[in-house]
Amino acid sequence: MPRNTEFAALTEPFRRELLAHCYRILGSIHDAEDLVQDTYLRAWRAFGRFEGRASVRQWLYKIATRACLSALETRSRRPLPSGLGAPSDDREVTLALGEPSAAWLQPAPDRLLATGDPAAIVAGRTGVRLAFIAALQLLPARQRAVLTLRDVLAFRTAEVAEMLDTTAAAVDSALRRARSRLAAAGPVEDDLAEPDEETRRVLLDDYVDAFTRADADALVTLLRADVELEMPPIPTWFTGREAVVGFLTDHVLVADLWRMEPTQANGQPALVVYQRVDDGRYEAYGVQVLTLIGTRISRITTFIDPSLVPTFGHAPALAT
């Protein structure tokens, strides 16, 4: 078998789960895509020296994890606004100014991460949920890597030690610290009572209808009393239905200003958002990810970043 063909046959089945792994560590789907490309380039160059002492999957994860850790040496963590300060329950609060050059957590399209490989399914939807990815960003890079390799991907301690060129004792120690820090940060919504598929679809349709018609009263019926709203890169975020709906009514809800197209991000319902501009077209605005509990919306995370829209497979603009 030619070398190119053999390499592709052995490594391509793991590309999507490696993308999910790099995304967990980096918090950016754009950076993760770059690092996966780098991983495959490094693996190709080293393929002639691969002796098969570990599985191809473990070997690729070793390369990918080390590439991510190297990248993080020169990059800051990617938070959400909720990871930086307390929320506001005042609809009239003055919004804090965001730093344009700051790096924020990004959502990840399900279409890029989905895989039918049984080895990857162990990670489950929890492993890419937005709250979990945000919580991971609170950890030092090495702890982040250890926790994802052990608790999400279920590699054995000895395997992780080999990947990171360290000892089993060091891996266990890092894992304990990582788990403790995550627990102190609070729940990461890994066991939410989500609605069934039909209820979820109806809820999403009703939300889009209320939002695009600027119907605040209809929106109120869809939100939990303790709903939260955050809008990176804006650092200010809101808690409580009165504050959230009040802010949206005052600053966001205008009939026919928005178009929303359903998608999936981080194993959650999401919307690609377009905003009407002066010539009547709708231009990409960002991506909105919804967290559901029961039959209500518990969190709205609006990523105001037009560059995300093509990543979700949508056009940068829509005709009228």
PDB file of C-alpha atoms in Angstrom:
ATOM      1  CA  MET A   1       0.000   0.000   0.000  1.00  0.00           C
ATOM      2  CA  PRO A   2       1.417   3.440  -0.933  1.00  0.00           C
ATOM      3  CA  ARG A   3       2.489   5.516   2.055  1.00  0.00           C
ATOM      4  CA  ASN A   4      -0.064   8.302   1.393  1.00  0.00           C
ATOM      5  CA  THR A   5      -2.916   5.842   1.147  1.00  0.00           C
ATOM      6  CA  GLU A   6      -1.857   3.945   4.259  1.00  0.00           C
ATOM      7  CA  PHE A   7      -1.476   7.132   6.275  1.00  0.00           C
ATOM      8  CA  ALA A   8      -4.905   8.428   5.235  1.00  0.00           C
ATOM      9  CA  ALA A   9      -6.600   5.098   5.917  1.00  0.00           C
ATOM     10  CA  LEU A  10      -5.131   4.909   9.427  1.00  0.00           C
ATOM     11  CA  THR A  11      -5.548   8.525  10.517  1.00  0.00           C
ATOM     12  CA  GLU A  12      -8.561  10.107   8.780  1.00  0.00           C
ATOM     13  CA  PRO A  13     -11.191   8.310  10.945  1.00  0.00           C
ATOM     14  CA  PHE A  14      -9.965  10.335  13.945  1.00  0.00           C
ATOM     15  CA  ARG A  15     -10.010  13.820  12.415  1.00  0.00           C
ATOM     16  CA  ARG A  16     -13.342  14.966  13.861  1.00  0.00           C
ATOM     17  CA  GLU A  17     -12.730  13.712  17.370  1.00  0.00           C
ATOM     18  CA  LEU A  18      -9.289  15.339  17.300  1.00  0.00           C
ATOM     19  CA  LEU A  19     -10.991  18.590  16.298  1.00  0.00           C
ATOM     20  CA  ALA A  20     -13.284  18.276  19.322  1.00  0.00           C
ATOM     21  CA  HIS A  21     -10.269  17.580  21.542  1.00  0.00           C
ATOM     22  CA  CYS A  22      -8.337  20.619  20.322  1.00  0.00           C
ATOM     23  CA  TYR A  23     -11.467  22.736  20.695  1.00  0.00           C
ATOM     24  CA  ARG A  24     -11.890  21.687  24.327  1.00  0.00           C
ATOM     25  CA  ILE A  25      -8.341  22.710  25.132  1.00  0.00           C
ATOM     26  CA  LEU A  26      -8.187  25.906  23.044  1.00  0.00           C
ATOM     27  CA  GLY A  27     -11.762  27.213  23.304  1.00  0.00           C
ATOM     28  CA  SER A  28     -11.692  28.342  19.669  1.00  0.00           C
ATOM     29  CA  ILE A  29     -13.038  26.372  16.729  1.00  0.00           C
ATOM     30  CA  HIS A  30     -10.874  28.421  14.346  1.00  0.00           C
ATOM     31  CA  ASP A  31      -7.704  27.691  16.327  1.00  0.00           C
ATOM     32  CA  ALA A  32      -8.722  24.055  16.712  1.00  0.00           C
ATOM     33  CA  GLU A  33      -9.037  23.613  12.954  1.00  0.00           C
ATOM     34  CA  ASP A  34      -5.550  25.074  12.502  1.00  0.00           C
ATOM     35  CA  LEU A  35      -4.084  22.799  15.183  1.00  0.00           C
ATOM     36  CA  VAL A  36      -5.680  19.690  13.675  1.00  0.00           C
ATOM     37  CA  GLN A  37      -4.090  20.565  10.347  1.00  0.00           C
ATOM     38  CA  ASP A  38      -0.775  20.988  12.155  1.00  0.00           C
ATOM     39  CA  THR A  39      -1.302  17.654  13.920  1.00  0.00           C
ATOM     40  CA  TYR A  40      -1.765  15.805  10.633  1.00  0.00           C
ATOM     41  CA  LEU A  41       1.271  17.502   9.129  1.00  0.00           C
ATOM     42  CA  ARG A  42       3.391  16.488  12.125  1.00  0.00           C
ATOM     43  CA  ALA A  43       1.980  12.968  12.031  1.00  0.00           C
ATOM     44  CA  TRP A  44       2.724  12.640   8.311  1.00  0.00           C
ATOM     45  CA  ARG A  45       6.309  13.719   8.832  1.00  0.00           C
ATOM     46  CA  ALA A  46       6.731  11.230  11.698  1.00  0.00           C
ATOM     47  CA  PHE A  47       4.768   8.384  10.119  1.00  0.00           C
ATOM     48  CA  GLY A  48       7.862   6.573   8.933  1.00  0.00           C
ATOM     49  CA  ARG A  49       9.048   6.356  12.559  1.00  0.00           C
ATOM     50  CA  PHE A  50       5.723   5.173  13.981  1.00  0.00           C
ATOM     51  CA  GLU A  51       6.427   1.756  15.475  1.00  0.00           C
ATOM     52  CA  GLY A  52       2.931   0.828  16.598  1.00  0.00           C
ATOM     53  CA  ARG A  53       3.774   0.605  20.308  1.00  0.00           C
ATOM     54  CA  ALA A  54       0.594   2.599  20.972  1.00  0.00           C
ATOM     55  CA  SER A  55      -2.581   2.704  18.905  1.00  0.00           C
ATOM     56  CA  VAL A  56      -2.781   5.160  16.027  1.00  0.00           C
ATOM     57  CA  ARG A  57      -5.507   6.977  17.960  1.00  0.00           C
ATOM     58  CA  GLN A  58      -3.321   7.399  21.046  1.00  0.00           C
ATOM     59  CA  TRP A  59      -0.383   8.478  18.897  1.00  0.00           C
ATOM     60  CA  LEU A  60      -2.479  11.171  17.190  1.00  0.00           C
ATOM     61  CA  TYR A  61      -3.835  12.421  20.511  1.00  0.00           C
ATOM     62  CA  LYS A  62      -0.286  12.710  21.797  1.00  0.00           C
ATOM     63  CA  ILE A  63       0.715  14.866  18.845  1.00  0.00           C
ATOM     64  CA  ALA A  64      -2.453  16.971  19.016  1.00  0.00           C
ATOM     65  CA  THR A  65      -2.253  17.547  22.770  1.00  0.00           C
ATOM     66  CA  ARG A  66       1.374  18.625  22.640  1.00  0.00           C
ATOM     67  CA  ALA A  67       0.620  20.944  19.719  1.00  0.00           C
ATOM     68  CA  CYS A  68      -2.213  22.548  21.705  1.00  0.00           C
ATOM     69  CA  LEU A  69      -0.068  22.985  24.807  1.00  0.00           C
ATOM     70  CA  SER A  70       2.671  24.594  22.734  1.00  0.00           C
ATOM     71  CA  ALA A  71       0.134  26.969  21.184  1.00  0.00           C
ATOM     72  CA  LEU A  72      -1.210  27.954  24.600  1.00  0.00           C
ATOM     73  CA  GLU A  73       2.226  29.079  25.728  1.00  0.00           C
ATOM     74  CA  THR A  74       1.669  32.289  23.748  1.00  0.00           C
ATOM     75  CA  ARG A  75      -2.123  32.625  24.039  1.00  0.00           C
ATOM     76  CA  SER A  76      -4.416  33.715  26.835  1.00  0.00           C
ATOM     77  CA  ARG A  77      -7.448  31.741  27.934  1.00  0.00           C
ATOM     78  CA  ARG A  78     -10.749  32.356  26.160  1.00  0.00           C
ATOM     79  CA  PRO A  79     -13.459  33.235  28.688  1.00  0.00           C
ATOM     80  CA  LEU A  80     -17.129  34.076  28.466  1.00  0.00           C
ATOM     81  CA  PRO A  81     -18.324  37.254  30.196  1.00  0.00           C
ATOM     82  CA  SER A  82     -19.743  35.051  32.971  1.00  0.00           C
ATOM     83  CA  GLY A  83     -16.205  33.907  33.709  1.00  0.00           C
ATOM     84  CA  LEU A  84     -14.949  37.426  34.340  1.00  0.00           C
ATOM     85  CA  GLY A  85     -17.382  39.042  36.747  1.00  0.00           C
ATOM     86  CA  ALA A  86     -20.825  39.140  38.324  1.00  0.00           C
ATOM     87  CA  PRO A  87     -24.024  39.590  36.286  1.00  0.00           C
ATOM     88  CA  SER A  88     -26.333  42.586  36.373  1.00  0.00           C
ATOM     89  CA  ASP A  89     -30.045  42.440  37.178  1.00  0.00           C
ATOM     90  CA  ASP A  90     -30.517  46.047  36.032  1.00  0.00           C
ATOM     91  CA  ARG A  91     -31.813  46.430  32.469  1.00  0.00           C
ATOM     92  CA  GLU A  92     -30.538  50.027  32.359  1.00  0.00           C
ATOM     93  CA  VAL A  93     -26.967  49.345  33.369  1.00  0.00           C
ATOM     94  CA  THR A  94     -24.325  50.936  31.156  1.00  0.00           C
ATOM     95  CA  LEU A  95     -22.663  48.273  29.059  1.00  0.00           C
ATOM     96  CA  ALA A  96     -18.958  47.812  29.685  1.00  0.00           C
ATOM     97  CA  LEU A  97     -16.781  48.343  26.645  1.00  0.00           C
ATOM     98  CA  GLY A  98     -15.164  45.222  25.289  1.00  0.00           C
ATOM     99  CA  GLU A  99     -11.545  45.086  24.221  1.00  0.00           C
ATOM    100  CA  PRO A 100     -11.629  44.508  20.433  1.00  0.00           C
ATOM    101  CA  SER A 101      -8.423  42.451  20.482  1.00  0.00           C
ATOM    102  CA  ALA A 102      -9.507  40.221  23.386  1.00  0.00           C
ATOM    103  CA  ALA A 103      -9.904  36.522  22.628  1.00  0.00           C
ATOM    104  CA  TRP A 104     -13.289  35.100  23.632  1.00  0.00           C
ATOM    105  CA  LEU A 105     -14.614  31.576  23.794  1.00  0.00           C
ATOM    106  CA  GLN A 106     -16.184  30.470  20.514  1.00  0.00           C
ATOM    107  CA  PRO A 107     -19.042  28.032  19.867  1.00  0.00           C
ATOM    108  CA  ALA A 108     -18.408  24.899  17.814  1.00  0.00           C
ATOM    109  CA  PRO A 109     -20.723  23.638  15.044  1.00  0.00           C
ATOM    110  CA  ASP A 110     -22.035  20.133  15.662  1.00  0.00           C
ATOM    111  CA  ARG A 111     -21.604  19.411  11.955  1.00  0.00           C
ATOM    112  CA  LEU A 112     -17.816  19.607  12.365  1.00  0.00           C
ATOM    113  CA  LEU A 113     -17.616  17.533  15.535  1.00  0.00           C
ATOM    114  CA  ALA A 114     -20.165  14.790  14.843  1.00  0.00           C
ATOM    115  CA  THR A 115     -18.713  11.343  14.345  1.00  0.00           C
ATOM    116  CA  GLY A 116     -19.981   7.807  14.156  1.00  0.00           C
ATOM    117  CA  ASP A 117     -16.780   6.329  15.570  1.00  0.00           C
ATOM    118  CA  PRO A 118     -17.676   4.342  18.720  1.00  0.00           C
ATOM    119  CA  ALA A 119     -14.342   5.316  20.249  1.00  0.00           C
ATOM    120  CA  ALA A 120     -15.383   8.963  20.173  1.00  0.00           C
ATOM    121  CA  ILE A 121     -18.924   8.518  21.437  1.00  0.00           C
ATOM    122  CA  VAL A 122     -17.605   7.952  24.969  1.00  0.00           C
ATOM    123  CA  ALA A 123     -17.111  11.710  25.166  1.00  0.00           C
ATOM    124  CA  GLY A 124     -20.860  12.231  24.672  1.00  0.00           C
ATOM    125  CA  ARG A 125     -22.575  15.548  24.258  1.00  0.00           C
ATOM    126  CA  THR A 126     -21.419  16.672  27.700  1.00  0.00           C
ATOM    127  CA  GLY A 127     -17.828  16.860  26.489  1.00  0.00           C
ATOM    128  CA  VAL A 128     -18.580  19.775  24.158  1.00  0.00           C
ATOM    129  CA  ARG A 129     -21.388  21.584  25.992  1.00  0.00           C
ATOM    130  CA  LEU A 130     -20.753  25.306  26.145  1.00  0.00           C
ATOM    131  CA  ALA A 131     -20.756  25.482  29.955  1.00  0.00           C
ATOM    132  CA  PHE A 132     -18.211  22.665  30.151  1.00  0.00           C
ATOM    133  CA  ILE A 133     -15.901  24.269  27.583  1.00  0.00           C
ATOM    134  CA  ALA A 134     -16.157  27.576  29.453  1.00  0.00           C
ATOM    135  CA  ALA A 135     -15.320  25.860  32.746  1.00  0.00           C
ATOM    136  CA  LEU A 136     -12.279  24.191  31.172  1.00  0.00           C
ATOM    137  CA  GLN A 137     -10.896  27.625  30.326  1.00  0.00           C
ATOM    138  CA  LEU A 138     -10.559  28.301  34.066  1.00  0.00           C
ATOM    139  CA  LEU A 139      -7.888  25.599  34.309  1.00  0.00           C
ATOM    140  CA  PRO A 140      -4.179  25.920  33.562  1.00  0.00           C
ATOM    141  CA  ALA A 141      -3.404  24.451  30.155  1.00  0.00           C
ATOM    142  CA  ARG A 142      -1.806  21.229  31.400  1.00  0.00           C
ATOM    143  CA  GLN A 143      -4.649  20.512  33.826  1.00  0.00           C
ATOM    144  CA  ARG A 144      -7.089  21.168  30.992  1.00  0.00           C
ATOM    145  CA  ALA A 145      -5.336  18.584  28.859  1.00  0.00           C
ATOM    146  CA  VAL A 146      -5.157  15.975  31.619  1.00  0.00           C
ATOM    147  CA  LEU A 147      -8.813  16.326  32.536  1.00  0.00           C
ATOM    148  CA  THR A 148     -10.028  16.033  28.955  1.00  0.00           C
ATOM    149  CA  LEU A 149      -7.809  13.045  28.229  1.00  0.00           C
ATOM    150  CA  ARG A 150      -8.820  11.217  31.416  1.00  0.00           C
ATOM    151  CA  ASP A 151     -12.412  12.229  32.177  1.00  0.00           C
ATOM    152  CA  VAL A 152     -13.779  12.965  28.715  1.00  0.00           C
ATOM    153  CA  LEU A 153     -11.849  10.559  26.513  1.00  0.00           C
ATOM    154  CA  ALA A 154     -11.205   7.863  29.143  1.00  0.00           C
ATOM    155  CA  PHE A 155      -7.530   7.304  28.391  1.00  0.00           C
ATOM    156  CA  ARG A 156      -5.746   5.428  31.175  1.00  0.00           C
ATOM    157  CA  THR A 157      -3.395   7.284  33.501  1.00  0.00           C
ATOM    158  CA  ALA A 158      -0.366   5.510  32.077  1.00  0.00           C
ATOM    159  CA  GLU A 159      -1.389   6.456  28.539  1.00  0.00           C
ATOM    160  CA  VAL A 160      -1.792  10.119  29.471  1.00  0.00           C
ATOM    161  CA  ALA A 161       1.567  10.096  31.241  1.00  0.00           C
ATOM    162  CA  GLU A 162       3.210   8.786  28.076  1.00  0.00           C
ATOM    163  CA  MET A 163       1.458  11.395  25.915  1.00  0.00           C
ATOM    164  CA  LEU A 164       2.611  14.235  28.140  1.00  0.00           C
ATOM    165  CA  ASP A 165       6.065  12.801  28.884  1.00  0.00           C
ATOM    166  CA  THR A 166       5.453  12.772  32.635  1.00  0.00           C
ATOM    167  CA  THR A 167       4.706  10.305  35.437  1.00  0.00           C
ATOM    168  CA  ALA A 168       1.482   8.624  36.432  1.00  0.00           C
ATOM    169  CA  ALA A 169       1.716  10.331  39.817  1.00  0.00           C
ATOM    170  CA  ALA A 170       1.946  13.738  38.133  1.00  0.00           C
ATOM    171  CA  VAL A 171      -1.089  12.950  35.977  1.00  0.00           C
ATOM    172  CA  ASP A 172      -3.136  11.873  39.013  1.00  0.00           C
ATOM    173  CA  SER A 173      -2.105  15.005  40.894  1.00  0.00           C
ATOM    174  CA  ALA A 174      -3.044  17.290  37.980  1.00  0.00           C
ATOM    175  CA  LEU A 175      -6.356  15.501  37.598  1.00  0.00           C
ATOM    176  CA  ARG A 176      -7.252  15.962  41.270  1.00  0.00           C
ATOM    177  CA  ARG A 177      -6.453  19.673  41.086  1.00  0.00           C
ATOM    178  CA  ALA A 178      -8.441  20.074  37.878  1.00  0.00           C
ATOM    179  CA  ARG A 179     -11.499  18.304  39.275  1.00  0.00           C
ATOM    180  CA  SER A 180     -11.317  20.347  42.468  1.00  0.00           C
ATOM    181  CA  ARG A 181     -11.092  23.618  40.574  1.00  0.00           C
ATOM    182  CA  LEU A 182     -14.014  22.714  38.326  1.00  0.00           C
ATOM    183  CA  ALA A 183     -16.127  21.731  41.325  1.00  0.00           C
ATOM    184  CA  ALA A 184     -15.337  25.065  42.996  1.00  0.00           C
ATOM    185  CA  ALA A 185     -16.406  26.905  39.841  1.00  0.00           C
ATOM    186  CA  GLY A 186     -19.921  25.491  40.176  1.00  0.00           C
ATOM    187  CA  PRO A 187     -22.120  23.241  38.021  1.00  0.00           C
ATOM    188  CA  VAL A 188     -21.343  22.918  34.340  1.00  0.00           C
ATOM    189  CA  GLU A 189     -24.812  21.806  33.233  1.00  0.00           C
ATOM    190  CA  ASP A 190     -23.800  18.273  32.364  1.00  0.00           C
ATOM    191  CA  ASP A 191     -27.078  16.692  33.414  1.00  0.00           C
ATOM    192  CA  LEU A 192     -29.734  19.171  32.337  1.00  0.00           C
ATOM    193  CA  ALA A 193     -33.324  17.981  32.046  1.00  0.00           C
ATOM    194  CA  GLU A 194     -33.631  18.813  28.371  1.00  0.00           C
ATOM    195  CA  PRO A 195     -36.960  18.521  26.535  1.00  0.00           C
ATOM    196  CA  ASP A 196     -37.680  15.844  23.963  1.00  0.00           C
ATOM    197  CA  GLU A 197     -36.957  16.584  20.313  1.00  0.00           C
ATOM    198  CA  GLU A 198     -40.486  17.716  19.434  1.00  0.00           C
ATOM    199  CA  THR A 199     -40.739  20.078  22.417  1.00  0.00           C
ATOM    200  CA  ARG A 200     -37.271  21.380  21.621  1.00  0.00           C
ATOM    201  CA  ARG A 201     -38.229  22.118  18.009  1.00  0.00           C
ATOM    202  CA  VAL A 202     -41.446  23.923  18.985  1.00  0.00           C
ATOM    203  CA  LEU A 203     -39.600  25.957  21.626  1.00  0.00           C
ATOM    204  CA  LEU A 204     -36.963  27.013  19.119  1.00  0.00           C
ATOM    205  CA  ASP A 205     -39.593  27.955  16.512  1.00  0.00           C
ATOM    206  CA  ASP A 206     -41.526  30.001  19.059  1.00  0.00           C
ATOM    207  CA  TYR A 207     -38.355  31.752  20.196  1.00  0.00           C
ATOM    208  CA  VAL A 208     -37.359  32.716  16.640  1.00  0.00           C
ATOM    209  CA  ASP A 209     -40.877  33.954  15.938  1.00  0.00           C
ATOM    210  CA  ALA A 210     -41.004  36.070  19.116  1.00  0.00           C
ATOM    211  CA  PHE A 211     -37.491  37.470  18.585  1.00  0.00           C
ATOM    212  CA  THR A 212     -37.902  38.416  14.929  1.00  0.00           C
ATOM    213  CA  ARG A 213     -41.348  39.968  15.553  1.00  0.00           C
ATOM    214  CA  ALA A 214     -39.955  41.838  18.575  1.00  0.00           C
ATOM    215  CA  ASP A 215     -42.721  40.380  20.732  1.00  0.00           C
ATOM    216  CA  ALA A 216     -41.399  40.775  24.280  1.00  0.00           C
ATOM    217  CA  ASP A 217     -44.545  39.314  25.857  1.00  0.00           C
ATOM    218  CA  ALA A 218     -44.221  36.120  23.839  1.00  0.00           C
ATOM    219  CA  LEU A 219     -40.533  35.950  24.686  1.00  0.00           C
ATOM    220  CA  VAL A 220     -41.264  36.130  28.423  1.00  0.00           C
ATOM    221  CA  THR A 221     -43.265  32.896  28.253  1.00  0.00           C
ATOM    222  CA  LEU A 222     -40.286  31.011  26.815  1.00  0.00           C
ATOM    223  CA  LEU A 223     -37.674  32.029  29.405  1.00  0.00           C
ATOM    224  CA  ARG A 224     -37.018  30.721  32.899  1.00  0.00           C
ATOM    225  CA  ALA A 225     -37.286  33.211  35.746  1.00  0.00           C
ATOM    226  CA  ASP A 226     -33.525  32.845  36.329  1.00  0.00           C
ATOM    227  CA  VAL A 227     -32.543  33.091  32.640  1.00  0.00           C
ATOM    228  CA  GLU A 228     -29.124  34.554  31.851  1.00  0.00           C
ATOM    229  CA  LEU A 229     -27.913  36.502  28.829  1.00  0.00           C
ATOM    230  CA  GLU A 230     -24.323  37.117  27.746  1.00  0.00           C
ATOM    231  CA  MET A 231     -23.026  38.625  24.525  1.00  0.00           C
ATOM    232  CA  PRO A 232     -19.268  38.325  23.969  1.00  0.00           C
ATOM    233  CA  PRO A 233     -17.349  40.539  23.244  1.00  0.00           C
ATOM    234  CA  ILE A 234     -19.516  42.723  25.523  1.00  0.00           C
ATOM    235  CA  PRO A 235     -18.331  42.001  29.100  1.00  0.00           C
ATOM    236  CA  THR A 236     -21.654  42.982  30.733  1.00  0.00           C
ATOM    237  CA  TRP A 237     -24.106  40.141  31.206  1.00  0.00           C
ATOM    238  CA  PHE A 238     -27.559  39.837  32.715  1.00  0.00           C
ATOM    239  CA  THR A 239     -29.469  37.548  35.031  1.00  0.00           C
ATOM    240  CA  GLY A 240     -33.201  37.293  35.671  1.00  0.00           C
ATOM    241  CA  ARG A 241     -36.079  37.370  33.211  1.00  0.00           C
ATOM    242  CA  GLU A 242     -36.982  40.990  33.946  1.00  0.00           C
ATOM    243  CA  ALA A 243     -33.460  42.253  33.280  1.00  0.00           C
ATOM    244  CA  VAL A 244     -32.918  40.055  30.210  1.00  0.00           C
ATOM    245  CA  VAL A 245     -36.216  40.868  28.506  1.00  0.00           C
ATOM    246  CA  GLY A 246     -35.905  44.516  29.560  1.00  0.00           C
ATOM    247  CA  PHE A 247     -32.456  44.836  28.001  1.00  0.00           C
ATOM    248  CA  LEU A 248     -33.558  43.080  24.812  1.00  0.00           C
ATOM    249  CA  THR A 249     -36.644  45.304  24.565  1.00  0.00           C
ATOM    250  CA  ASP A 250     -34.615  48.484  25.050  1.00  0.00           C
ATOM    251  CA  HIS A 251     -31.674  47.660  22.786  1.00  0.00           C
ATOM    252  CA  VAL A 252     -32.252  44.642  20.542  1.00  0.00           C
ATOM    253  CA  LEU A 253     -35.866  43.801  19.702  1.00  0.00           C
ATOM    254  CA  VAL A 254     -36.902  45.593  16.519  1.00  0.00           C
ATOM    255  CA  ALA A 255     -39.385  43.974  14.151  1.00  0.00           C
ATOM    256  CA  ASP A 256     -37.796  42.603  10.969  1.00  0.00           C
ATOM    257  CA  LEU A 257     -34.299  43.671  12.058  1.00  0.00           C
ATOM    258  CA  TRP A 258     -33.153  40.084  12.551  1.00  0.00           C
ATOM    259  CA  ARG A 259     -33.199  36.821  10.679  1.00  0.00           C
ATOM    260  CA  MET A 260     -32.352  33.568  12.427  1.00  0.00           C
ATOM    261  CA  GLU A 261     -31.564  30.186  10.916  1.00  0.00           C
ATOM    262  CA  PRO A 262     -31.574  27.088  13.156  1.00  0.00           C
ATOM    263  CA  THR A 263     -28.376  25.124  13.634  1.00  0.00           C
ATOM    264  CA  GLN A 264     -26.629  23.082  16.332  1.00  0.00           C
ATOM    265  CA  ALA A 265     -23.626  24.132  18.409  1.00  0.00           C
ATOM    266  CA  ASN A 266     -21.928  22.353  21.293  1.00  0.00           C
ATOM    267  CA  GLY A 267     -24.659  19.727  21.334  1.00  0.00           C
ATOM    268  CA  GLN A 268     -27.235  22.458  21.931  1.00  0.00           C
ATOM    269  CA  PRO A 269     -29.843  24.283  19.838  1.00  0.00           C
ATOM    270  CA  ALA A 270     -28.389  27.351  18.190  1.00  0.00           C
ATOM    271  CA  LEU A 271     -29.193  30.038  15.661  1.00  0.00           C
ATOM    272  CA  VAL A 272     -27.161  31.747  12.979  1.00  0.00           C
ATOM    273  CA  VAL A 273     -28.119  35.418  13.275  1.00  0.00           C
ATOM    274  CA  TYR A 274     -28.326  38.015  10.498  1.00  0.00           C
ATOM    275  CA  GLN A 275     -28.984  41.753  10.893  1.00  0.00           C
ATOM    276  CA  ARG A 276     -30.746  43.937   8.294  1.00  0.00           C
ATOM    277  CA  VAL A 277     -28.564  46.704   6.893  1.00  0.00           C
ATOM    278  CA  ASP A 278     -29.441  49.949   5.066  1.00  0.00           C
ATOM    279  CA  ASP A 279     -29.888  48.412   1.609  1.00  0.00           C
ATOM    280  CA  GLY A 280     -32.343  45.850   2.938  1.00  0.00           C
ATOM    281  CA  ARG A 281     -29.992  42.867   2.854  1.00  0.00           C
ATOM    282  CA  TYR A 282     -29.278  40.796   5.930  1.00  0.00           C
ATOM    283  CA  GLU A 283     -25.612  40.509   6.859  1.00  0.00           C
ATOM    284  CA  ALA A 284     -24.016  37.984   9.195  1.00  0.00           C
ATOM    285  CA  TYR A 285     -24.084  39.099  12.820  1.00  0.00           C
ATOM    286  CA  GLY A 286     -23.075  36.042  14.831  1.00  0.00           C
ATOM    287  CA  VAL A 287     -24.293  32.854  16.464  1.00  0.00           C
ATOM    288  CA  GLN A 288     -26.681  32.432  19.369  1.00  0.00           C
ATOM    289  CA  VAL A 289     -26.514  29.284  21.533  1.00  0.00           C
ATOM    290  CA  LEU A 290     -29.444  28.366  23.772  1.00  0.00           C
ATOM    291  CA  THR A 291     -29.367  26.302  26.942  1.00  0.00           C
ATOM    292  CA  LEU A 292     -32.649  24.583  27.748  1.00  0.00           C
ATOM    293  CA  ILE A 293     -33.974  23.205  31.023  1.00  0.00           C
ATOM    294  CA  GLY A 294     -37.342  21.502  30.868  1.00  0.00           C
ATOM    295  CA  THR A 295     -39.556  23.482  28.511  1.00  0.00           C
ATOM    296  CA  ARG A 296     -37.860  26.836  29.025  1.00  0.00           C
ATOM    297  CA  ILE A 297     -34.672  28.651  27.976  1.00  0.00           C
ATOM    298  CA  SER A 298     -32.203  29.053  30.835  1.00  0.00           C
ATOM    299  CA  ARG A 299     -29.360  30.842  29.046  1.00  0.00           C
ATOM    300  CA  ILE A 300     -28.884  32.832  25.849  1.00  0.00           C
ATOM    301  CA  THR A 301     -25.291  33.196  24.691  1.00  0.00           C
ATOM    302  CA  THR A 302     -24.970  35.518  21.718  1.00  0.00           C
ATOM    303  CA  PHE A 303     -21.563  35.470  20.044  1.00  0.00           C
ATOM    304  CA  ILE A 304     -21.356  38.775  18.188  1.00  0.00           C
ATOM    305  CA  ASP A 305     -18.835  37.625  15.620  1.00  0.00           C
ATOM    306  CA  PRO A 306     -19.744  37.517  11.887  1.00  0.00           C
ATOM    307  CA  SER A 307     -16.675  35.371  11.149  1.00  0.00           C
ATOM    308  CA  LEU A 308     -18.380  32.446  12.899  1.00  0.00           C
ATOM    309  CA  VAL A 309     -21.239  32.276  10.391  1.00  0.00           C
ATOM    310  CA  PRO A 310     -19.310  30.624   7.509  1.00  0.00           C
ATOM    311  CA  THR A 311     -17.928  28.097  10.017  1.00  0.00           C
ATOM    312  CA  PHE A 312     -21.528  26.988  10.555  1.00  0.00           C
ATOM    313  CA  GLY A 313     -21.967  26.474   6.815  1.00  0.00           C
ATOM    314  CA  HIS A 314     -24.105  29.580   6.244  1.00  0.00           C
ATOM    315  CA  ALA A 315     -23.724  32.437   3.775  1.00  0.00           C
ATOM    316  CA  PRO A 316     -22.196  35.742   4.949  1.00  0.00           C
ATOM    317  CA  ALA A 317     -25.287  37.619   3.713  1.00  0.00           C
ATOM    318  CA  LEU A 318     -28.893  36.961   2.707  1.00  0.00           C
ATOM    319  CA  ALA A 319     -30.989  38.680   0.078  1.00  0.00           C
ATOM    320  CA  THR A 320     -34.203  40.420   1.139  1.00  0.00           C
TER     321      THR A 320
END
